[in-house]
Structures are given as structure tokens and as C-alpha cells.
Amino acid sequence: MNAKSLAPFMLASTTVVIDINGEIRELVPGEVPGPGEVIVVVGQGATAATEPQIEAQLIGDGGDNFNLDLDNEIASIIEQIEEGVDPTQNEDFATAAGGQNGSSPTGTGDIERTGAETLAETQFDTSGLESQGLSETQSLTLLDLVAQAVFVGDDAVTVFETDVPWVITGTVVATETDVPTFVPQDGVAGDNGVFSIDADGNWTYVANSAFDELNIGDSLIDVFPIESTDGTVGSVTVTINGTNDLPQFVATDDFIPGGGGGEDEQLSTFAFEDGVYSFDIPENTAADVPIGQVAAEDPDNDVLIFSISTNIQNEGGEDLFQIDPDTGVISLTEAGAESFVNDFEILENVHNIVVTVTEGDGVGEPQSVDVDVIFTELNEDDNAPIFDDTDEGGVYNFEYDENSTDEYVIGTVSATDADGENVTYSIKTNVFNDAEEPLFEIDSVTGEISLTAAGVAAFTNDYELAENEHSIVVTATEDEGLGPVKTTDVTVNLDEVNLDDNAPVFEDTDEGGEYNFEYNENSTDEYVIGTVSATDADGENVTYSIKTNVFNDAEEPLFEI
């Protein structure tokens, strides 16, 4: 076994087995080595002043473990290194250190100059290990492990995966030469990343990915052999351990049903910006109809559970929003469909809930992450105009004086639309004269009602002509905008008020407008000579008196009425 073949075993706290033939293997969990085999625990990071961390035990015939004394062997190898001799250059270890008392070797190898490279060989004695029960081949392999352990620095690094690929740097030092340098390597691909090292022992490892899929207990290991310029071989080991990553909410451009089968009736869930989901929902949405969807990913867990951790409730304490725990689809509850969150005209129209995603499987305590979900109600044209300030019967009643002008405002109607649309007014049913001219008019913007010019001249403006109670129908119409145009009608009763614009009129006079009566002489004062009669067009009572009479010499009136 040569030095390069040992590189994969030069991991910190690695346990290996040397069999009776000197072959080396890693001890797998649960394995029980057989009699005559050697168990070796290897630790790196020794210097000439700090011995390699390496322990060895020989398995006896009865299965008992016997600790091996490696002090002399380790000291001898370090002494050779301090003198510039590399024990790892002897590929077959024809002889090896061991067995002698003290720290000095029995001899040093000859230095051969071969071109540009100087090689040094050692001649060690293996008798010290053989005297403890090891075979020569086992002794050579064990000494090889000890020799390979003498690299110091960052030769074994362990990190925990993060959300971004690791870039790890370190430095190793070879202690076997006065000017330790390394064979440079650039862009060496491992199983999980790329490794580079310069002549000064500065190395860099760039992981292929973030390896978020690693969970607790999972590890990835890359081992890269390194070599000093005089041929000493070691290794740099990078271990990436897994962690339990938090779930992450993500955006998606999938579509979910929005109350119908048509594509136009679906809602996109591509609504995740600045860590917040935002959805627009039409008012009057039915319960259980999807109004939004959240999505999450977790590289460590296949099962994610959605819930609403902060909901909105009605006065009865009922939740107004609900979520499918498996799909993340959000909808209104029955209570929500009947509440203010589904009626644009009631209270606020922006609603904020908090959705939580929780790990449903994996290793360790389940982790959760929250996200804000904001719903904005969209106003629908679901309200017709409503007339304000009508009487209990839902009609308007206005009185106006006869003889009014066409500029006089008889009364004003007013209507509002709960959807916020503008309202205009018109007369649907009017009153007409014999020429079919409308007698009333209305301002389409203000709702002010007045007489037309024809109405001023018509019976509608003369209490004494025809009827004095007139009824029209006014229509309030919402503007086009949110949906189909809606209208509302109202009855408006217009009653003329009589004015005293007529004097009494005597009836049954002659053509000259006079009364002529005859009476017999010698009539009594009870005899009715004649009767005058007058009426008032305004309906007022009439009384009579004699304005100009006839008098006797005593100035007494001679006629009475």
C-alpha cells in the first residue's frame, strides 16, 4: 500500500482495520474485527512538537483487545521528518521504524539526486511492533498511517448547509521540509464541489449547490488528496452536514378555479411580492369558492400543512376565512360569505389574515413560517339607486302655489347609489295638456322639479281649473360603469295651493251686467223685491251689502238686503 492509497482514510476520528495481510479498510458500524486484526483510530493535525492523534489495538485470539504502544514509532518518524527525511517516499517500506529504545533512528537513508527532484528514503526497524504481536506487513501499514498523519492546518472541515452554496477556504502546512510547498491543483471536481490548492497550502472549496435537501443526520463528504512538492501525500476533507431548513413561501403561476369553468373566471396565484400575498376578490363571492392560494417549499420535508393563524371574525366569533391544509387554497366560510368582508358597501374593504405553513414530516421539531395574505374587495354593481327622504309610503308629496313660474322649484327628489355610481333623474310618467305637451320637468342632475312653459299656462297652474292634484313618476338612473345600468322609480304627488286671485262674480245679471227687478206699490218690508247672487272662484264665502242706497228726507235708507 502506497501513500496515495491511504488518503481516503486520513479523516479526523476515522476508525480503520488492518487485517493480517496488512490490508486496510474502514470499520463499518456493527462490525466486529477478527483475531489478529488491528483497530486504528486516526486523527490528523500533528506537528513535530505535537504527536499525531493515533491509537491502535490488536485483537487477541480470545477476542480481547490489546493496546499497542506507538510512542517510539511516532517519535522516530517525527525525528526523521525534522531532519528532512520523508518516510512516505519509500513505497514498499522495505524496512521501517520501530522497536528501538530512544528516539534516534538506527540510520538515515542515502539522498539520491534524480534530475530536479531530491528523494530521501528511511530505513526503519519494525521489530518494536512485531514484538507486540503484529506481522511485518501490518507493522508497515500502521507506520504508513502514522507517517501520513503529519499534515497540519485546515485539513478536515465540517460545515452545516445553508441557503446558499458554501465557499470554504483553509490552509494546510507540510512540516517535513524547511520550505514546505504543495503541488498546485485547480478546479478538481469532487462529488459535491470543486477543490483548488496553491503552492502555499491555501485551498478553496466551492460547493456545487446549497444542498438544502440534506436533513438532520445527512452528510456529504468530499476527500481531496494533496501532495507536497517532495511527494508527501495527505488529504483535505470537507464534510457538509444537513439541517432542518425552514419552509419558504413561494409564488406560483398556477391557476385555481374562481367560481366557474371559464378561464376568464379563474384567479392567478402569481401574487407574491415583498413577502406578502395580495388578492382581489369580488364582493358577493360564494362560500367555498377559491379566492386565493399560497404555496410553500421545504427541501427537507415533503408534507407541508397550511393553516390560518390570524383570522378575521364576525361579532359572533365565527371565522370568516378558511384554508385547505393540503393545497393552500383560501376561501370564505359560510359566515364570511354573509359578512362585511363580502360586501363592499359595509365597513372596510381591505382584510389581512396570517397564514402559517408547518412541516408535516421530517426530522426534529416541526418548524413553522408565517406570511401575510391581504384581500381587497372589488365593488360590484349590486345596488340600484335609492330615493332619500320619501314619506312612509315611499313617495314624495309637494305643494306649490297656483300661478307659479317655470323657474319656481316645486320640489326636489334625491337618490343615492350604494355602489358609488352617479345618479341622474328623468320623468317617466308626466302630465300633458291637450296638445300633448308635458307640463312638468326635472333637472337631470339636481332632481329639482318645476313647471314647463306649457305647464305654467295650463290647468296645472290654475287652482280653479280642472283637478288640483297631479302625479308624476320620476326615474333615478345610475351611470354606466361597474355593471348593467340599474334604475329606480318613485311617485311624486304635486298639489296646487289655491291663491285668492278671484273677486266674487254676480250671477244671472243681464247683458249689461245689471239686475232689474219690479215690485208692486204698497209692498210690505217683508216682501222680497229680488235676489242677487255672487260666487267666488277661489271658493270663499260671499256676503252682501248695499253700497249705494236711496234715502228719504230724513236720510233713512229705503232698501235693505
XYZ file of C-alpha atoms in Angstrom:
561
model
C 0.000 0.000 0.000
C 1.497 3.364 -1.020
C 0.936 6.778 0.460
C -1.643 7.960 -2.059
C -3.864 4.948 -1.443
C -4.157 5.947 2.213
C -5.602 9.409 1.538
C -9.281 8.401 1.841
C -8.630 7.105 5.360
C -6.927 10.214 6.664
C -10.124 11.682 8.109
C -10.364 13.098 11.593
C -11.529 10.459 14.071
C -11.629 7.743 11.428
C -11.603 4.122 12.633
C -9.940 1.596 10.326
C -8.944 -2.046 10.490
C -5.626 -3.544 9.340
C -6.141 -7.208 8.558
C -3.492 -9.933 8.969
C -2.296 -9.310 5.398
C -1.687 -5.626 6.033
C -4.731 -4.516 4.002
C -6.639 -1.564 5.395
C -10.394 -0.971 5.464
C -12.776 1.356 7.244
C -14.596 -0.132 10.232
C -18.300 -0.121 9.435
C -20.920 0.272 12.187
C -21.658 -3.022 13.919
C -18.578 -4.790 12.526
C -16.528 -6.939 14.945
C -12.895 -7.319 13.773
C -11.433 -10.814 13.865
C -8.478 -12.169 15.877
C -5.113 -10.869 14.703
C -6.581 -7.728 13.148
C -5.593 -4.251 14.282
C -8.090 -1.478 15.055
C -6.685 2.008 14.408
C -8.304 5.346 15.297
C -6.725 8.067 13.150
C -6.700 11.770 13.994
C -4.927 14.427 11.938
C -3.191 17.624 12.896
C 0.224 16.706 14.317
C 3.365 18.743 14.175
C 6.953 17.976 15.101
C 6.043 19.197 18.582
C 2.602 17.599 18.702
C 2.324 13.898 18.066
C -0.316 12.561 15.676
C -3.560 11.547 17.337
C -3.477 7.839 16.550
C -4.382 4.851 18.701
C -4.169 1.136 17.866
C -5.425 -2.122 19.410
C -4.631 -5.724 18.486
C -7.470 -8.254 18.621
C -6.351 -11.362 20.503
C -7.347 -14.950 19.774
C -9.963 -14.785 22.513
C -11.433 -11.558 21.198
C -9.695 -9.405 23.795
C -8.283 -6.013 22.749
C -4.639 -5.200 23.495
C -3.463 -1.571 23.312
C -0.377 -1.110 21.159
C 2.456 1.169 22.287
C 3.246 3.505 19.383
C 5.285 6.109 21.269
C 8.703 5.012 19.980
C 7.469 4.627 16.425
C 5.770 8.052 16.363
C 8.795 9.771 17.925
C 11.175 8.132 15.462
C 9.140 9.161 12.425
C 8.796 12.776 13.622
C 12.564 12.919 14.236
C 13.212 11.782 10.688
C 10.820 14.463 9.376
C 12.607 17.150 11.384
C 15.857 16.093 9.715
C 14.313 16.484 6.257
C 13.698 12.808 5.588
C 10.289 11.827 4.221
C 9.264 8.363 5.392
C 6.375 8.311 2.944
C 8.690 8.237 -0.092
C 9.593 4.584 0.396
C 6.755 2.957 -1.490
C 7.285 -0.559 -0.161
C 8.689 0.268 3.307
C 11.327 -2.434 2.948
C 12.258 -1.546 6.497
C 10.505 0.769 8.898
C 10.970 2.438 12.223
C 10.235 0.630 15.424
C 11.485 -1.426 18.291
C 14.412 0.673 19.429
C 14.766 2.374 22.768
C 15.133 6.134 22.468
C 14.098 8.482 19.718
C 17.024 8.198 17.302
C 16.748 6.029 14.209
C 19.294 3.354 13.505
C 20.321 5.159 10.360
C 19.251 7.617 7.679
C 18.730 6.852 4.056
C 21.007 7.949 1.280
C 19.953 11.088 -0.556
C 19.711 10.477 -4.270
C 19.612 13.353 -6.781
C 17.440 12.461 -9.762
C 17.082 15.435 -12.055
C 15.219 18.281 -10.418
C 13.864 16.213 -7.512
C 15.600 15.036 -4.346
C 14.206 11.881 -2.778
C 15.012 10.682 0.699
C 14.439 7.175 1.968
C 14.355 5.910 5.533
C 15.387 2.581 6.958
C 13.196 1.773 9.974
C 13.005 -1.330 12.080
C 9.556 -2.918 12.527
C 10.640 -5.193 15.334
C 9.061 -2.996 18.002
C 5.587 -3.518 16.564
C 6.224 -7.138 15.675
C 7.222 -7.777 19.270
C 3.707 -6.649 20.266
C 2.110 -9.260 18.017
C 1.830 -7.530 14.599
C 3.066 -9.067 11.402
C 5.634 -7.242 9.331
C 3.043 -6.211 6.748
C 0.694 -4.983 9.470
C 3.576 -3.021 11.004
C 4.433 -1.408 7.679
C 0.799 -0.378 7.099
C 0.458 1.029 10.602
C 3.681 3.026 10.250
C 2.413 4.333 6.927
C -0.737 5.624 8.653
C 1.387 7.364 11.294
C 3.603 8.967 8.669
C 0.621 10.236 6.674
C -0.877 11.916 9.745
C 1.829 14.602 9.855
C -0.015 17.372 7.969
C -1.329 20.313 9.985
C -3.872 23.078 9.413
C -7.388 23.018 7.958
C -7.266 19.535 6.514
C -10.686 18.447 7.813
C -13.531 20.983 7.823
C -17.159 20.375 8.735
C -19.934 22.862 7.929
C -23.718 22.863 8.026
C -25.613 23.520 4.829
C -27.185 26.944 4.375
C -29.460 28.523 1.797
C -26.513 29.319 -0.493
C -23.632 27.133 -1.724
C -20.687 27.074 0.620
C -17.365 28.639 -0.341
C -14.847 27.265 2.170
C -11.213 28.282 2.485
C -8.411 26.881 4.573
C -4.678 26.415 4.839
C -2.584 23.288 5.342
C 1.106 23.133 6.221
C 3.561 20.357 5.431
C 6.118 20.026 8.223
C 8.569 17.717 6.532
C 10.681 20.346 4.736
C 12.228 23.667 5.631
C 10.347 25.314 2.747
C 7.038 23.419 2.621
C 5.231 23.842 -0.662
C 2.432 21.938 -2.335
C 1.672 20.716 -5.801
C -0.946 23.247 -7.007
C -4.349 21.926 -8.070
C -7.079 23.959 -9.745
C -10.734 23.052 -10.283
C -10.553 19.458 -9.112
C -14.102 18.116 -9.210
C -15.283 16.138 -6.227
C -18.642 14.506 -5.709
C -20.142 17.617 -4.152
C -17.882 20.529 -5.061
C -14.720 21.821 -6.710
C -11.347 21.998 -4.927
C -8.258 24.104 -5.550
C -4.986 24.497 -3.644
C -1.996 26.739 -4.291
C 1.698 26.164 -3.586
C 1.414 27.806 -0.164
C -1.244 25.360 1.017
C -4.146 27.802 0.699
C -7.149 25.870 -0.511
C -10.678 26.707 -1.609
C -13.735 24.512 -1.877
C -16.849 25.655 -3.757
C -19.915 23.501 -3.166
C -21.980 22.533 -6.197
C -25.206 23.721 -4.566
C -26.733 24.769 -1.260
C -27.724 21.132 -0.607
C -30.891 22.276 1.136
C -32.254 18.772 0.675
C -29.932 17.486 3.398
C -31.803 16.934 6.631
C -30.591 16.385 10.167
C -28.338 13.317 10.183
C -27.469 13.579 6.480
C -23.894 14.321 5.417
C -21.908 14.717 2.226
C -18.143 14.135 2.281
C -15.532 15.099 -0.278
C -11.904 13.950 0.166
C -9.212 15.547 -1.988
C -5.652 14.100 -1.962
C -2.962 16.755 -1.651
C 0.795 16.375 -2.147
C 3.771 18.415 -1.085
C 6.444 19.124 -3.655
C 8.682 16.420 -2.189
C 5.945 13.805 -2.591
C 4.353 13.650 0.858
C 0.683 12.828 0.386
C -2.179 13.939 2.605
C -5.763 14.970 2.093
C -8.309 17.709 2.711
C -11.712 16.510 3.813
C -14.861 18.636 3.549
C -17.999 17.445 5.296
C -21.362 19.163 4.743
C -23.952 18.264 7.355
C -27.671 18.683 6.840
C -30.034 20.864 8.836
C -33.789 21.138 9.125
C -34.492 24.047 6.786
C -37.476 26.297 7.322
C -40.328 26.113 4.814
C -40.428 29.033 2.393
C -43.486 30.628 0.823
C -43.162 30.984 -2.947
C -45.085 32.434 -5.860
C -46.651 30.251 -8.497
C -48.354 30.937 -11.796
C -50.745 28.025 -11.451
C -54.446 28.777 -11.791
C -57.198 27.799 -9.426
C -60.965 27.746 -10.005
C -62.627 31.053 -9.321
C -66.267 30.168 -9.405
C -66.685 28.941 -12.950
C -65.304 26.754 -15.662
C -64.142 29.501 -17.980
C -60.568 30.692 -17.992
C -61.790 34.246 -17.502
C -63.388 33.151 -14.239
C -60.168 31.964 -12.666
C -57.736 33.668 -10.329
C -53.981 33.636 -10.769
C -51.900 32.933 -7.675
C -48.954 34.877 -9.089
C -49.458 37.434 -6.351
C -46.442 37.132 -4.059
C -44.370 40.285 -3.779
C -42.149 41.560 -0.981
C -43.051 38.563 1.141
C -46.800 39.239 1.073
C -49.637 37.641 -0.891
C -52.263 40.029 -2.314
C -55.545 39.014 -3.923
C -58.545 40.932 -5.272
C -61.927 39.349 -4.573
C -65.305 40.402 -5.988
C -67.897 41.153 -3.360
C -70.771 38.655 -3.095
C -68.426 35.693 -3.641
C -70.000 32.423 -2.535
C -68.601 30.390 0.345
C -66.010 27.698 -0.524
C -65.114 29.384 -3.839
C -61.310 29.854 -4.072
C -60.283 33.483 -3.688
C -56.513 32.937 -3.440
C -53.806 30.353 -2.912
C -50.488 30.274 -1.095
C -47.652 27.880 -1.860
C -44.546 26.821 0.031
C -41.456 24.670 -0.441
C -39.282 22.812 2.022
C -36.276 20.865 0.699
C -36.257 18.671 3.801
C -39.949 17.845 4.037
C -42.444 16.548 1.520
C -45.504 17.213 3.686
C -46.470 20.827 4.442
C -49.609 21.821 6.318
C -51.311 25.203 5.861
C -53.423 26.921 8.495
C -54.722 30.396 9.306
C -53.070 31.630 12.481
C -54.679 35.086 12.451
C -58.216 35.187 11.064
C -60.991 37.772 10.886
C -64.161 37.067 12.826
C -67.699 38.395 12.938
C -69.478 39.615 16.063
C -70.387 36.031 16.885
C -66.737 34.969 16.939
C -67.014 32.932 13.727
C -64.024 32.750 11.373
C -64.628 34.442 8.035
C -61.784 32.862 6.028
C -60.710 29.236 5.654
C -57.787 27.399 4.013
C -57.285 23.922 2.617
C -54.461 22.470 4.753
C -53.059 20.472 1.831
C -53.351 22.833 -1.151
C -53.207 26.279 0.468
C -56.405 27.349 -1.317
C -58.215 30.090 0.613
C -61.966 30.719 0.526
C -64.732 32.355 2.529
C -66.575 30.421 5.197
C -70.370 30.432 5.268
C -70.148 33.147 7.901
C -67.658 35.055 5.762
C -69.899 34.975 2.698
C -72.660 36.631 4.743
C -70.441 39.178 6.475
C -68.910 42.587 5.854
C -65.820 41.033 4.223
C -68.063 40.127 1.288
C -69.997 43.401 0.988
C -68.112 46.362 -0.436
C -70.622 48.811 0.981
C -70.091 47.706 4.607
C -67.057 48.719 6.682
C -63.530 48.429 5.311
C -62.691 46.648 2.084
C -59.097 45.510 2.793
C -58.665 42.453 5.001
C -55.413 40.961 6.342
C -55.037 37.385 7.574
C -51.902 35.456 8.544
C -51.284 32.007 7.057
C -48.891 29.542 8.689
C -47.132 26.662 6.947
C -45.906 23.856 9.214
C -43.673 20.896 8.449
C -45.638 17.664 8.469
C -42.794 15.171 8.374
C -39.033 15.070 8.606
C -36.586 15.025 11.467
C -36.736 17.137 14.601
C -39.305 19.546 15.931
C -41.730 20.704 13.193
C -40.978 24.262 12.126
C -43.454 26.900 11.007
C -43.340 30.107 8.968
C -45.986 32.852 8.745
C -46.989 35.060 5.832
C -49.432 37.955 5.461
C -52.267 37.484 2.989
C -54.157 40.636 2.005
C -57.576 40.533 0.345
C -59.047 43.605 -1.337
C -62.774 43.588 -2.070
C -63.827 44.703 -5.534
C -67.025 46.704 -5.798
C -69.762 45.023 -7.794
C -72.819 46.774 -9.275
C -75.226 45.046 -6.932
C -77.287 48.058 -5.835
C -79.933 50.123 -7.613
C -80.362 53.810 -6.706
C -82.440 54.503 -3.610
C -84.554 57.649 -3.202
C -83.944 59.560 0.007
C -86.380 61.350 2.332
C -89.602 59.922 0.962
C -92.639 59.553 3.208
C -93.682 56.320 4.851
C -95.325 55.155 1.652
C -92.143 55.637 -0.333
C -93.470 58.606 -2.331
C -92.789 62.324 -2.460
C -95.532 64.886 -1.767
C -95.002 68.528 -2.734
C -97.349 71.542 -2.701
C -96.989 74.593 -4.914
C -98.887 77.806 -5.377
C -101.025 78.284 -8.403
C -99.753 80.907 -10.818
C -96.122 79.750 -10.323
C -93.475 80.484 -12.946
C -91.478 77.858 -14.810
C -88.417 78.840 -12.771
C -90.065 78.058 -9.471
C -88.806 74.807 -7.894
C -91.839 72.862 -6.779
C -89.786 70.174 -5.025
C -86.529 68.209 -5.190
C -86.010 64.449 -5.266
C -82.696 62.840 -4.323
C -81.338 59.329 -4.830
C -78.018 57.648 -3.996
C -76.316 54.506 -5.262
C -74.572 52.353 -2.641
C -72.000 51.305 -5.245
C -70.875 54.918 -5.517
C -72.137 55.479 -9.047
C -73.567 58.854 -10.100
C -77.340 59.151 -10.434
C -79.358 61.171 -12.962
C -83.085 61.925 -12.995
C -85.858 61.884 -15.570
C -89.674 61.952 -15.617
C -91.055 58.614 -16.683
C -94.772 59.470 -16.389
C -95.777 63.131 -16.875
C -98.963 65.225 -17.108
C -99.894 66.607 -20.535
C -102.179 69.299 -21.987
C -104.476 68.814 -24.930
C -101.550 69.433 -27.259
C -99.641 66.556 -25.603
C -97.088 68.948 -24.177
C -95.501 67.830 -20.879
C -96.460 70.139 -18.040
C -93.681 69.235 -15.539
C -89.918 68.994 -15.930
C -86.951 67.877 -13.775
C -83.274 68.843 -13.645
C -81.408 65.629 -14.530
C -78.528 66.433 -12.164
C -80.162 68.140 -9.185
C -83.570 66.440 -9.203
C -85.404 69.806 -8.995
C -88.987 69.663 -10.331
C -90.749 72.657 -11.895
C -93.478 73.546 -14.386
C -92.730 73.719 -18.068
C -93.810 76.775 -20.028
C -96.827 74.781 -21.117
C -97.460 73.820 -17.527
C -97.446 77.449 -16.418
C -100.234 78.228 -18.893
C -102.183 75.069 -18.200
C -104.662 73.865 -15.637
C -101.748 72.593 -13.591
C -101.093 76.203 -12.595
C -104.664 77.405 -12.014
C -106.363 76.090 -8.963
C -109.750 76.983 -10.370
C -109.268 74.842 -13.489
C -109.681 71.094 -13.546
C -108.099 68.966 -10.817
C -105.563 70.335 -8.418
C -103.696 67.107 -7.529
C -101.198 65.906 -10.103
C -98.997 62.800 -10.016
C -95.820 62.103 -11.971
C -93.266 59.232 -11.859
C -89.570 60.104 -11.593
C -86.789 57.646 -12.535
C -83.303 57.619 -10.979
C -80.677 56.046 -13.273
C -77.128 55.046 -12.268
C -74.223 55.773 -14.606
C -72.639 53.070 -16.702
C -69.528 51.633 -15.120
C -69.482 48.683 -12.772
C -72.144 46.607 -14.482
C -75.600 46.683 -16.079
C -77.329 50.022 -15.558
C -79.971 49.923 -12.831
C -82.928 52.304 -12.340
C -85.456 53.042 -9.633
C -88.848 54.778 -9.954
C -90.682 56.917 -7.424
C -94.117 58.550 -7.433
C -94.197 62.317 -6.893
C -97.526 63.925 -5.933
C -97.805 67.633 -6.789
C -100.696 69.517 -5.177
C -101.694 73.044 -6.204
C -102.304 75.541 -3.432
C -105.202 77.931 -4.043
C -104.434 81.629 -4.018
C -107.033 84.458 -3.521
C -106.802 85.656 -7.066
C -110.576 85.988 -7.830
C -113.239 88.579 -6.765
C -116.851 87.476 -6.309
C -118.836 87.363 -9.533
C -122.562 88.210 -9.635
C -124.595 85.627 -11.440
C -127.644 85.896 -13.687
C -127.261 89.552 -14.491
C -128.493 90.949 -17.761
C -126.298 91.624 -20.707
C -125.177 94.826 -19.190
C -124.164 93.085 -16.043
C -127.060 94.550 -14.070
C -130.020 93.278 -12.147
C -133.510 94.658 -12.954
C -136.405 93.861 -10.579
C -140.042 95.102 -10.459
C -142.220 95.251 -7.347
C -145.767 96.407 -6.525
C -146.505 99.566 -4.724
C -147.675 99.291 -1.202
C -145.388 96.271 -0.655
C -144.527 95.367 2.908
C -140.977 95.334 4.269
C -141.133 91.556 4.266
C -141.752 91.371 0.577
C -138.679 90.227 -1.412
C -138.314 92.516 -4.337
C -135.451 90.483 -5.892
C -132.369 88.395 -5.102
C -128.794 88.900 -6.192
C -126.275 86.029 -6.142
C -122.491 86.075 -6.348
C -119.835 83.352 -6.159
C -116.080 83.415 -5.531
C -113.932 81.249 -7.815
C -111.468 80.784 -5.002
C -114.227 79.083 -3.041
C -114.528 81.777 -0.465
C -117.902 82.611 1.105
C -119.649 85.746 -0.147
C -121.752 88.220 1.852
C -123.837 91.109 0.551
C -124.338 94.737 1.450
C -125.843 97.853 -0.194
C -123.151 100.264 -1.141
C -125.387 102.955 -2.724
C -128.951 103.289 -1.350
C -131.948 105.593 -1.663
C -132.779 107.887 1.274
C -135.811 109.924 2.403
C -135.671 113.471 3.644
C -134.697 112.169 6.986
C -131.741 110.388 5.347
C -133.117 106.990 6.190
C -132.182 104.120 3.775
C -135.192 102.900 1.905
C -133.878 99.477 0.707
C -132.187 96.661 2.604
C -130.515 93.404 1.624
